[in-house]
CSV table of C-alpha atoms in Angstrom, one decimal:
chain,number,residue,atom,x,y,z
O,21,MET,CA,74.3,101.0,37.4
O,22,ASN,CA,74.5,100.1,33.8
O,23,ILE,CA,74.5,97.4,31.1
O,24,THR,CA,78.0,96.1,30.1
O,25,LYS,CA,77.0,93.7,27.3
O,26,VAL,CA,73.9,92.9,25.3
O,27,THR,CA,73.5,89.4,23.7
O,28,ILE,CA,70.6,88.7,21.3
O,29,GLU,CA,70.0,85.3,19.7
O,30,ASN,CA,67.4,84.5,17.0
O,31,TYR,CA,65.2,87.5,17.9
O,32,LYS,CA,63.6,89.0,14.8
O,33,CYS,CA,66.3,90.2,12.4
O,34,PHE,CA,69.1,88.7,14.3
O,35,ASN,CA,70.0,85.2,13.0
O,36,GLY,CA,72.3,83.5,15.5
O,37,LYS,CA,74.2,85.3,18.2
O,38,PHE,CA,74.6,89.1,18.2
O,39,THR,CA,76.6,91.0,20.9
O,40,LEU,CA,76.9,94.7,21.8
O,41,ALA,CA,79.3,96.2,24.4
O,42,PRO,CA,77.7,99.6,25.0
O,43,ASN,CA,79.2,102.8,26.4
O,44,LYS,CA,78.5,103.6,30.0
O,45,GLY,CA,76.8,106.9,29.1
O,46,LEU,CA,75.5,107.7,25.6
O,47,ASN,CA,75.0,105.2,22.8
O,48,ILE,CA,73.9,106.4,19.4
O,49,ILE,CA,73.1,103.4,17.2
O,50,VAL,CA,73.0,104.1,13.5
O,51,GLY,CA,72.5,101.8,10.5
O,52,ASP,CA,70.5,101.2,7.4
O,53,ASN,CA,66.7,100.5,7.5
O,54,GLU,CA,66.0,97.0,8.8
O,55,ALA,CA,69.5,96.7,10.3
O,56,GLY,CA,68.0,96.1,13.7
O,57,LYS,CA,68.5,99.4,15.5
O,58,SER,CA,65.0,99.5,17.0
O,59,THR,CA,65.1,95.7,17.7
O,60,ILE,CA,68.1,96.2,20.0
O,61,LEU,CA,66.2,98.8,22.0
O,62,GLU,CA,63.1,96.6,22.0
O,63,ALA,CA,65.2,93.6,23.2
O,64,ILE,CA,66.8,95.5,26.1
O,65,HIS,CA,63.5,96.8,27.3
O,66,LEU,CA,61.9,93.3,27.0
O,67,ALA,CA,64.7,91.7,29.1
O,68,LEU,CA,64.3,94.4,31.8
O,69,THR,CA,60.4,94.7,31.9
O,70,GLY,CA,58.9,91.6,30.1
O,71,LEU,CA,57.0,94.1,28.0
O,72,LEU,CA,56.7,94.3,24.2
O,73,ASN,CA,54.6,97.1,22.7
O,74,GLY,CA,53.2,97.9,26.2
O,75,ARG,CA,52.0,94.3,26.8
O,76,TYR,CA,53.4,91.5,28.8
O,77,LEU,CA,55.0,89.2,26.2
O,78,LYS,CA,54.1,86.0,28.2
O,79,SER,CA,50.5,86.2,26.9
O,80,GLU,CA,51.4,87.6,23.5
O,81,LEU,CA,53.7,85.0,22.1
O,82,THR,CA,53.8,84.7,18.3
O,83,GLN,CA,56.1,83.0,15.7
O,84,TYR,CA,57.0,86.4,14.3
O,85,LEU,CA,59.3,87.0,17.3
O,86,PHE,CA,61.7,84.4,16.0
O,87,ASN,CA,64.2,85.0,13.2
O,88,ILE,CA,62.6,83.9,10.0
O,89,GLU,CA,65.8,82.1,8.7
O,90,THR,CA,65.9,80.0,11.9
O,91,VAL,CA,62.2,79.2,11.5
O,92,ASN,CA,62.6,78.3,7.8
O,93,ASP,CA,65.6,76.0,8.6
O,94,TYR,CA,63.5,74.2,11.3
O,95,VAL,CA,60.5,73.7,9.1
O,96,LYS,CA,62.7,72.5,6.2
O,97,ASN,CA,64.4,69.9,8.4
O,98,ILE,CA,61.0,68.7,9.7
O,99,SER,CA,59.7,68.3,6.1
O,100,GLU,CA,62.8,66.4,5.1
O,101,LYS,CA,62.6,64.1,8.2
O,102,LYS,CA,66.0,65.4,9.5
O,103,PRO,CA,66.8,66.2,13.1
O,104,ALA,CA,65.4,69.7,13.9
O,105,ASN,CA,66.2,71.8,16.9
O,106,LEU,CA,63.2,73.8,18.1
O,107,PRO,CA,63.8,77.5,17.5
O,108,HIS,CA,64.3,79.7,20.6
O,109,VAL,CA,64.9,83.4,21.4
O,110,LEU,CA,67.5,84.5,24.0
O,111,ILE,CA,68.2,88.0,25.3
O,112,GLU,CA,70.9,88.4,27.9
O,113,LEU,CA,72.1,91.6,29.6
O,114,CYS,CA,75.3,91.7,31.6
O,115,ILE,CA,75.1,94.4,34.3
O,116,GLU,CA,77.3,96.2,36.8
O,117,GLY,CA,76.6,98.3,39.9
O,118,GLU,CA,75.8,98.0,43.5
O,119,ASP,CA,73.4,95.5,45.2
O,120,ILE,CA,73.5,93.0,42.4
O,121,ALA,CA,75.0,90.0,44.2
O,122,LEU,CA,71.8,87.9,43.7
O,123,PHE,CA,72.3,88.2,39.9
O,124,GLU,CA,75.8,86.6,39.9
O,125,GLY,CA,76.3,83.2,38.3
O,126,ASP,CA,77.2,81.4,35.1
O,127,GLY,CA,73.7,80.9,33.9
O,128,ASN,CA,74.4,82.6,30.6
O,129,LEU,CA,75.3,81.7,27.0
O,130,ASP,CA,79.0,81.8,27.6
O,131,LYS,CA,78.8,79.8,30.9
O,132,LYS,CA,81.1,82.4,32.6
O,133,LYS,CA,80.5,83.9,36.0
O,134,ASP,CA,79.0,87.4,35.6
O,135,TYR,CA,76.2,89.5,36.8
O,136,GLY,CA,73.1,89.7,34.6
O,137,VAL,CA,69.6,88.7,33.5
O,138,SER,CA,68.4,86.2,30.9
O,139,PHE,CA,65.1,86.3,29.0
O,140,ARG,CA,64.3,83.3,26.9
O,141,ILE,CA,61.4,82.2,24.7
O,142,CYS,CA,61.6,78.5,24.4
O,143,PHE,CA,59.8,75.1,24.2
O,144,ASP,CA,58.2,74.0,27.4
O,145,GLU,CA,59.4,70.5,28.1
O,146,LYS,CA,56.1,69.5,29.7
O,147,TYR,CA,54.6,69.3,26.2
O,148,GLN,CA,57.2,66.9,24.9
O,149,ALA,CA,54.8,64.0,24.5
O,150,GLU,CA,52.3,66.2,22.6
O,151,TYR,CA,55.0,67.6,20.4
O,152,GLU,CA,56.2,64.1,19.5
O,153,GLU,CA,52.7,63.2,18.5
O,154,LEU,CA,52.6,66.3,16.3
O,155,LEU,CA,55.9,65.3,14.7
O,156,LYS,CA,54.5,61.8,13.9
O,157,ALA,CA,51.5,63.3,12.3
O,158,GLY,CA,53.7,65.4,10.0
O,159,SER,CA,51.6,68.5,10.3
O,160,ILE,CA,54.2,71.0,11.5
O,161,LYS,CA,54.4,73.9,9.1
O,162,THR,CA,55.7,76.6,11.5
O,163,VAL,CA,56.8,77.0,15.1
O,164,PRO,CA,54.4,75.2,17.5
O,165,ILE,CA,54.0,78.3,19.6
O,166,GLU,CA,51.3,76.8,21.7
O,167,TYR,CA,54.0,74.7,23.4
O,168,TYR,CA,56.2,77.7,24.2
O,169,ASP,CA,56.7,79.8,27.3
O,170,THR,CA,59.0,82.6,28.5
O,171,VAL,CA,61.7,81.9,31.1
O,172,TRP,CA,63.1,84.9,32.9
O,173,THR,CA,66.1,84.3,35.2
O,174,SER,CA,69.1,85.9,36.8
O,175,PHE,CA,72.6,84.5,35.9
O,176,ALA,CA,72.2,82.7,39.2
O,177,ARG,CA,69.4,80.7,37.5
O,178,GLN,CA,66.8,82.1,39.8
O,179,GLY,CA,63.4,83.2,38.5
O,180,ILE,CA,63.0,87.0,38.4
O,181,THR,CA,60.4,89.6,37.7
O,182,ALA,CA,60.7,93.3,36.6
O,183,ARG,CA,60.3,94.3,40.2
O,184,SER,CA,63.3,92.3,41.4
O,185,ILE,CA,65.6,93.7,38.7
O,186,PRO,CA,67.5,96.7,40.1
O,187,LEU,CA,68.0,98.1,36.6
O,188,LYS,CA,65.0,100.0,35.3
O,189,SER,CA,64.3,101.1,31.7
O,190,ALA,CA,62.1,103.6,29.9
O,191,LEU,CA,61.4,103.2,26.2
O,192,ILE,CA,60.4,106.3,24.3
O,193,ASP,CA,59.0,105.8,20.8
O,194,SER,CA,57.8,109.3,20.0
O,195,SER,CA,57.0,108.5,16.3
O,196,SER,CA,54.4,105.9,16.7
O,197,SER,CA,50.7,106.8,17.0
O,198,ARG,CA,48.1,104.3,18.2
O,199,TYR,CA,44.7,105.8,18.6
O,200,GLN,CA,41.7,104.5,20.5
O,201,ASN,CA,38.5,106.5,20.1
O,202,GLY,CA,40.7,109.4,18.8
O,203,SER,CA,42.9,109.5,21.8
O,204,ASP,CA,46.6,108.7,21.4
O,205,ILE,CA,47.3,105.7,23.7
O,206,TYR,CA,50.9,106.5,24.2
O,207,ILE,CA,50.4,110.0,25.5
O,208,SER,CA,47.3,109.0,27.4
O,209,ARG,CA,49.3,106.4,29.2
O,210,ILE,CA,52.1,108.8,30.1
O,211,ILE,CA,49.7,111.4,31.5
O,212,ARG,CA,47.7,108.7,33.4
O,213,GLU,CA,50.9,107.3,35.0
O,214,ASN,CA,51.9,110.7,36.2
O,215,LEU,CA,48.7,111.0,38.2
O,216,GLU,CA,48.4,110.1,41.9
O,217,HIS,CA,45.8,107.6,42.9
O,218,LYS,CA,43.5,110.3,44.4
O,219,GLU,CA,43.7,112.3,41.1
O,220,ILE,CA,42.6,109.2,39.2
O,221,VAL,CA,39.7,108.7,41.6
O,222,ASP,CA,38.7,112.4,41.1
O,223,ILE,CA,38.7,112.0,37.3
O,224,THR,CA,36.6,108.8,37.6
O,225,GLN,CA,34.1,110.6,39.8
O,226,ALA,CA,33.9,113.6,37.5
O,227,TYR,CA,33.4,111.3,34.5
O,228,ARG,CA,30.5,109.5,36.4
O,229,LYS,CA,28.9,112.9,37.1
O,230,MET,CA,29.1,113.8,33.5
O,231,GLN,CA,27.2,110.6,32.6
O,232,GLU,CA,24.6,111.4,35.2
O,233,VAL,CA,24.1,114.9,33.7
O,234,PHE,CA,23.9,113.3,30.2
O,235,MET,CA,21.2,110.9,31.3
O,236,ASP,CA,19.2,113.6,33.1
O,237,GLU,CA,19.0,115.8,30.0
O,238,LYS,CA,15.4,116.2,28.8
O,239,ALA,CA,16.4,115.5,25.2
O,240,ILE,CA,18.2,112.3,26.1
O,241,ILE,CA,15.2,111.1,28.3
O,242,ALA,CA,12.8,111.7,25.3
O,243,ILE,CA,15.1,109.9,22.9
O,244,ASN,CA,15.4,106.9,25.2
O,245,ASP,CA,11.6,106.8,25.7
O,246,LYS,CA,11.3,106.8,21.9
O,247,ILE,CA,13.9,104.0,21.5
O,248,LYS,CA,12.1,101.9,24.2
O,249,THR,CA,8.8,102.3,22.5
O,250,ALA,CA,10.0,101.5,19.0
O,251,SER,CA,12.6,98.9,19.9
O,252,LYS,CA,11.9,95.2,18.9
O,253,ILE,CA,15.5,94.2,19.8
O,254,SER,CA,14.8,92.8,23.3
O,255,ASP,CA,12.2,92.5,26.1
O,256,LYS,CA,14.6,94.6,28.2
O,257,ASP,CA,15.0,98.4,28.1
O,258,VAL,CA,17.3,99.6,25.3
O,259,LYS,CA,18.8,103.1,25.8
O,260,LEU,CA,21.7,105.4,25.0
O,261,SER,CA,24.2,106.2,27.7
O,262,VAL,CA,27.8,107.1,28.3
O,263,ASP,CA,30.2,104.1,28.7
O,264,LEU,CA,30.8,103.3,32.4
O,265,SER,CA,31.5,99.6,31.9
O,266,SER,CA,34.7,99.9,33.9
O,267,LYS,CA,36.2,102.2,36.5
O,268,ASN,CA,38.8,103.3,33.9
O,269,ALA,CA,36.3,104.0,31.1
O,270,TRP,CA,37.3,107.6,31.1
O,271,GLU,CA,40.7,106.6,29.7
O,272,THR,CA,39.2,105.8,26.3
O,273,SER,CA,36.7,108.6,26.2
O,274,LEU,CA,38.7,111.6,27.3
O,275,MET,CA,41.1,113.3,24.8
O,276,THR,CA,44.3,115.2,25.1
O,277,TYR,CA,44.3,118.8,23.8
O,278,LEU,CA,47.0,121.3,23.0
O,279,ASP,CA,45.8,124.9,22.8
O,280,ASP,CA,42.2,123.6,22.3
O,281,ILE,CA,43.3,121.4,19.4
O,282,PRO,CA,42.9,117.6,19.7
O,283,PHE,CA,46.4,116.0,20.1
O,284,HIS,CA,46.0,113.8,17.0
O,285,ASN,CA,45.2,116.9,14.9
O,286,ILE,CA,48.4,118.8,15.6
O,287,GLY,CA,51.5,118.3,13.4
O,288,LYS,CA,53.5,115.1,13.6
O,289,GLY,CA,56.6,117.0,14.6
O,290,GLU,CA,54.9,118.8,17.5
O,291,GLN,CA,53.4,115.4,18.6
O,292,CYS,CA,56.9,113.9,18.6
O,293,ILE,CA,58.4,116.7,20.8
O,294,VAL,CA,55.5,116.7,23.2
O,295,LYS,CA,55.6,112.9,23.6
O,296,THR,CA,59.3,112.8,24.2
O,297,LYS,CA,59.4,115.7,26.6
O,298,LEU,CA,56.5,114.2,28.6
O,299,ALA,CA,58.2,110.8,28.7
O,300,LEU,CA,61.5,112.4,29.8
O,301,GLY,CA,59.7,114.2,32.6
O,302,HIS,CA,57.7,111.1,33.6
O,303,LYS,CA,58.4,109.8,37.1
O,304,LYS,CA,59.3,106.4,35.6
O,305,SER,CA,61.9,107.9,33.3
O,306,GLN,CA,63.4,109.9,36.2
O,307,GLU,CA,63.7,106.6,38.2
O,308,ALA,CA,65.0,104.6,35.3
O,309,ASN,CA,68.7,103.9,34.8
O,310,ILE,CA,68.3,103.0,31.2
O,311,ILE,CA,66.7,105.4,28.7
O,312,LEU,CA,65.8,104.0,25.2
O,313,ILE,CA,64.8,106.5,22.5
O,314,GLU,CA,63.7,105.4,19.0
O,315,GLU,CA,64.6,107.7,16.0
O,316,PRO,CA,63.9,111.1,17.6
O,317,GLU,CA,64.3,112.8,14.2
O,318,ASN,CA,61.1,111.5,12.7
O,319,HIS,CA,58.7,114.2,11.4
O,320,LEU,CA,61.1,117.0,12.7
O,321,SER,CA,62.7,119.9,11.0
O,322,HIS,CA,66.3,120.7,12.0
O,323,THR,CA,65.1,123.5,14.2
O,324,LYS,CA,62.6,121.3,16.1
O,325,LEU,CA,65.1,118.5,16.2
O,326,ASN,CA,67.7,120.8,17.7
O,327,GLU,CA,65.1,121.7,20.4
O,328,LEU,CA,64.4,118.1,21.1
O,329,ILE,CA,68.1,117.2,21.4
O,330,LYS,CA,68.7,120.1,23.8
O,331,SER,CA,65.8,118.8,25.9
O,332,ILE,CA,67.2,115.2,25.9
O,333,LYS,CA,70.6,116.5,27.0
O,334,GLU,CA,69.2,118.7,29.8
O,335,ASN,CA,66.8,116.2,31.2
O,336,LEU,CA,68.5,112.9,31.3
O,337,GLY,CA,71.3,113.5,33.9
O,338,VAL,CA,73.6,110.6,34.7
O,339,LYS,CA,72.0,107.6,32.9
O,340,GLN,CA,72.9,105.1,30.3
O,341,ILE,CA,71.1,106.2,27.1
O,342,PHE,CA,70.5,104.3,23.9
O,343,ILE,CA,69.3,106.3,20.8
O,344,SER,CA,68.6,104.7,17.5
O,345,THR,CA,68.8,107.0,14.5
O,346,HIS,CA,69.7,107.4,10.8
O,347,SER,CA,70.3,111.1,11.1
O,348,SER,CA,73.8,112.6,10.8
O,349,PHE,CA,72.4,115.7,12.5
O,350,VAL,CA,71.4,113.7,15.7
O,351,ALA,CA,74.8,112.0,15.7
O,352,ASN,CA,76.8,115.3,15.3
O,353,LYS,CA,74.7,117.1,18.0
O,354,LEU,CA,74.9,114.3,20.6
O,355,GLY,CA,78.6,113.4,20.0
O,356,LEU,CA,80.3,111.2,17.5
O,357,ASP,CA,82.4,109.5,20.2
O,358,SER,CA,79.2,107.8,21.2
O,359,LEU,CA,78.5,106.4,17.7
O,360,ILE,CA,77.9,102.7,17.2
O,361,LEU,CA,77.5,101.5,13.6
O,362,LEU,CA,75.3,98.6,13.0
O,363,ASN,CA,75.8,96.6,9.8
O,364,ASP,CA,75.1,92.9,8.9
O,365,SER,CA,74.5,92.0,12.6
O,366,LYS,CA,77.8,93.4,13.6
O,367,THR,CA,78.7,96.6,15.5
O,368,VAL,CA,81.7,99.0,15.1
O,369,LYS,CA,82.4,101.9,17.3
O,370,ARG,CA,83.7,105.0,15.5
O,371,LYS,CA,84.6,108.5,16.3
O,372,HIS,CA,83.8,109.9,12.8
O,373,PRO,CA,80.6,109.6,10.7
O,374,VAL,CA,80.3,107.4,7.7
O,375,ASN,CA,78.3,109.2,5.0
O,376,HIS,CA,76.7,106.1,3.4
O,377,VAL,CA,75.3,105.0,6.8
O,378,LEU,CA,74.3,108.4,8.2
O,379,GLN,CA,71.8,110.2,6.1
O,380,GLY,CA,70.5,113.6,7.4
């Protein structure tokens, strides 16, 4: 099962309609900075999962998801009292494979019968009256995002969820580092999702016991007695403790170590390799049909990059793979016949590298 066509309209850097017809196997997307390489991967993952940066987009809508030129044209027309179409974002994926009959229809941009899914960010018609009042007041300076919603459907025009889509994706962004209390959120999530329910319960119980031991320490008891005596903050007891405010409190308190060194203190290159290998070995990646990898060359020497590429080749098996890169080394190692050049919102498939686009 794989994607046969990607259509993106008015999403971030893509002004108007952009289409990509990917290879069945490996797709290496190259292009200049800000050309939209990562945006393509992000859009594919969004249309299959409803997730953006690990969060459900439905509750995280912002005007910055829309193409800035589209937004500017809308605001300009409003200010000049001209007819103005409300901006929208559309991501469509045409798919092929078995057991996808429920996804057949002409509910797509081309109005042609095909199999696929559609993810749209658009104005919710139930707010039409309120929007018209806003127009009359002349106070629109940007997209009225409070009147927007996400619409996720099959080409048969039926509502869908990530669970109902037979095509699964795994997005691997090994270069980003988001820390919470010193723990890398990305790697913590990968490790957590590899655990069985019983193992998570075991960690939670062990963490609670650690809190109990902490509270029973004579020094902590003495300190809390001192705080209670000196405190003028409240009539209630004020004391130090370990955070147990939720059953998953351990996730933000425990830290990942490599050879007794906190993960965030090891080199960026080693972080990149560890994250990618963990993600490739993750059960969700093994189940996924679509693997999306963002710029694997970041922070890596050629030796380390070679090691990483070898790991990607060995672990992925028969899947459809999308890799964004600006490295000629990555393109050469993975195969130039899989190269897709991205330039000015257009794609060209080539079998030979172009030096001004690929920079090692």
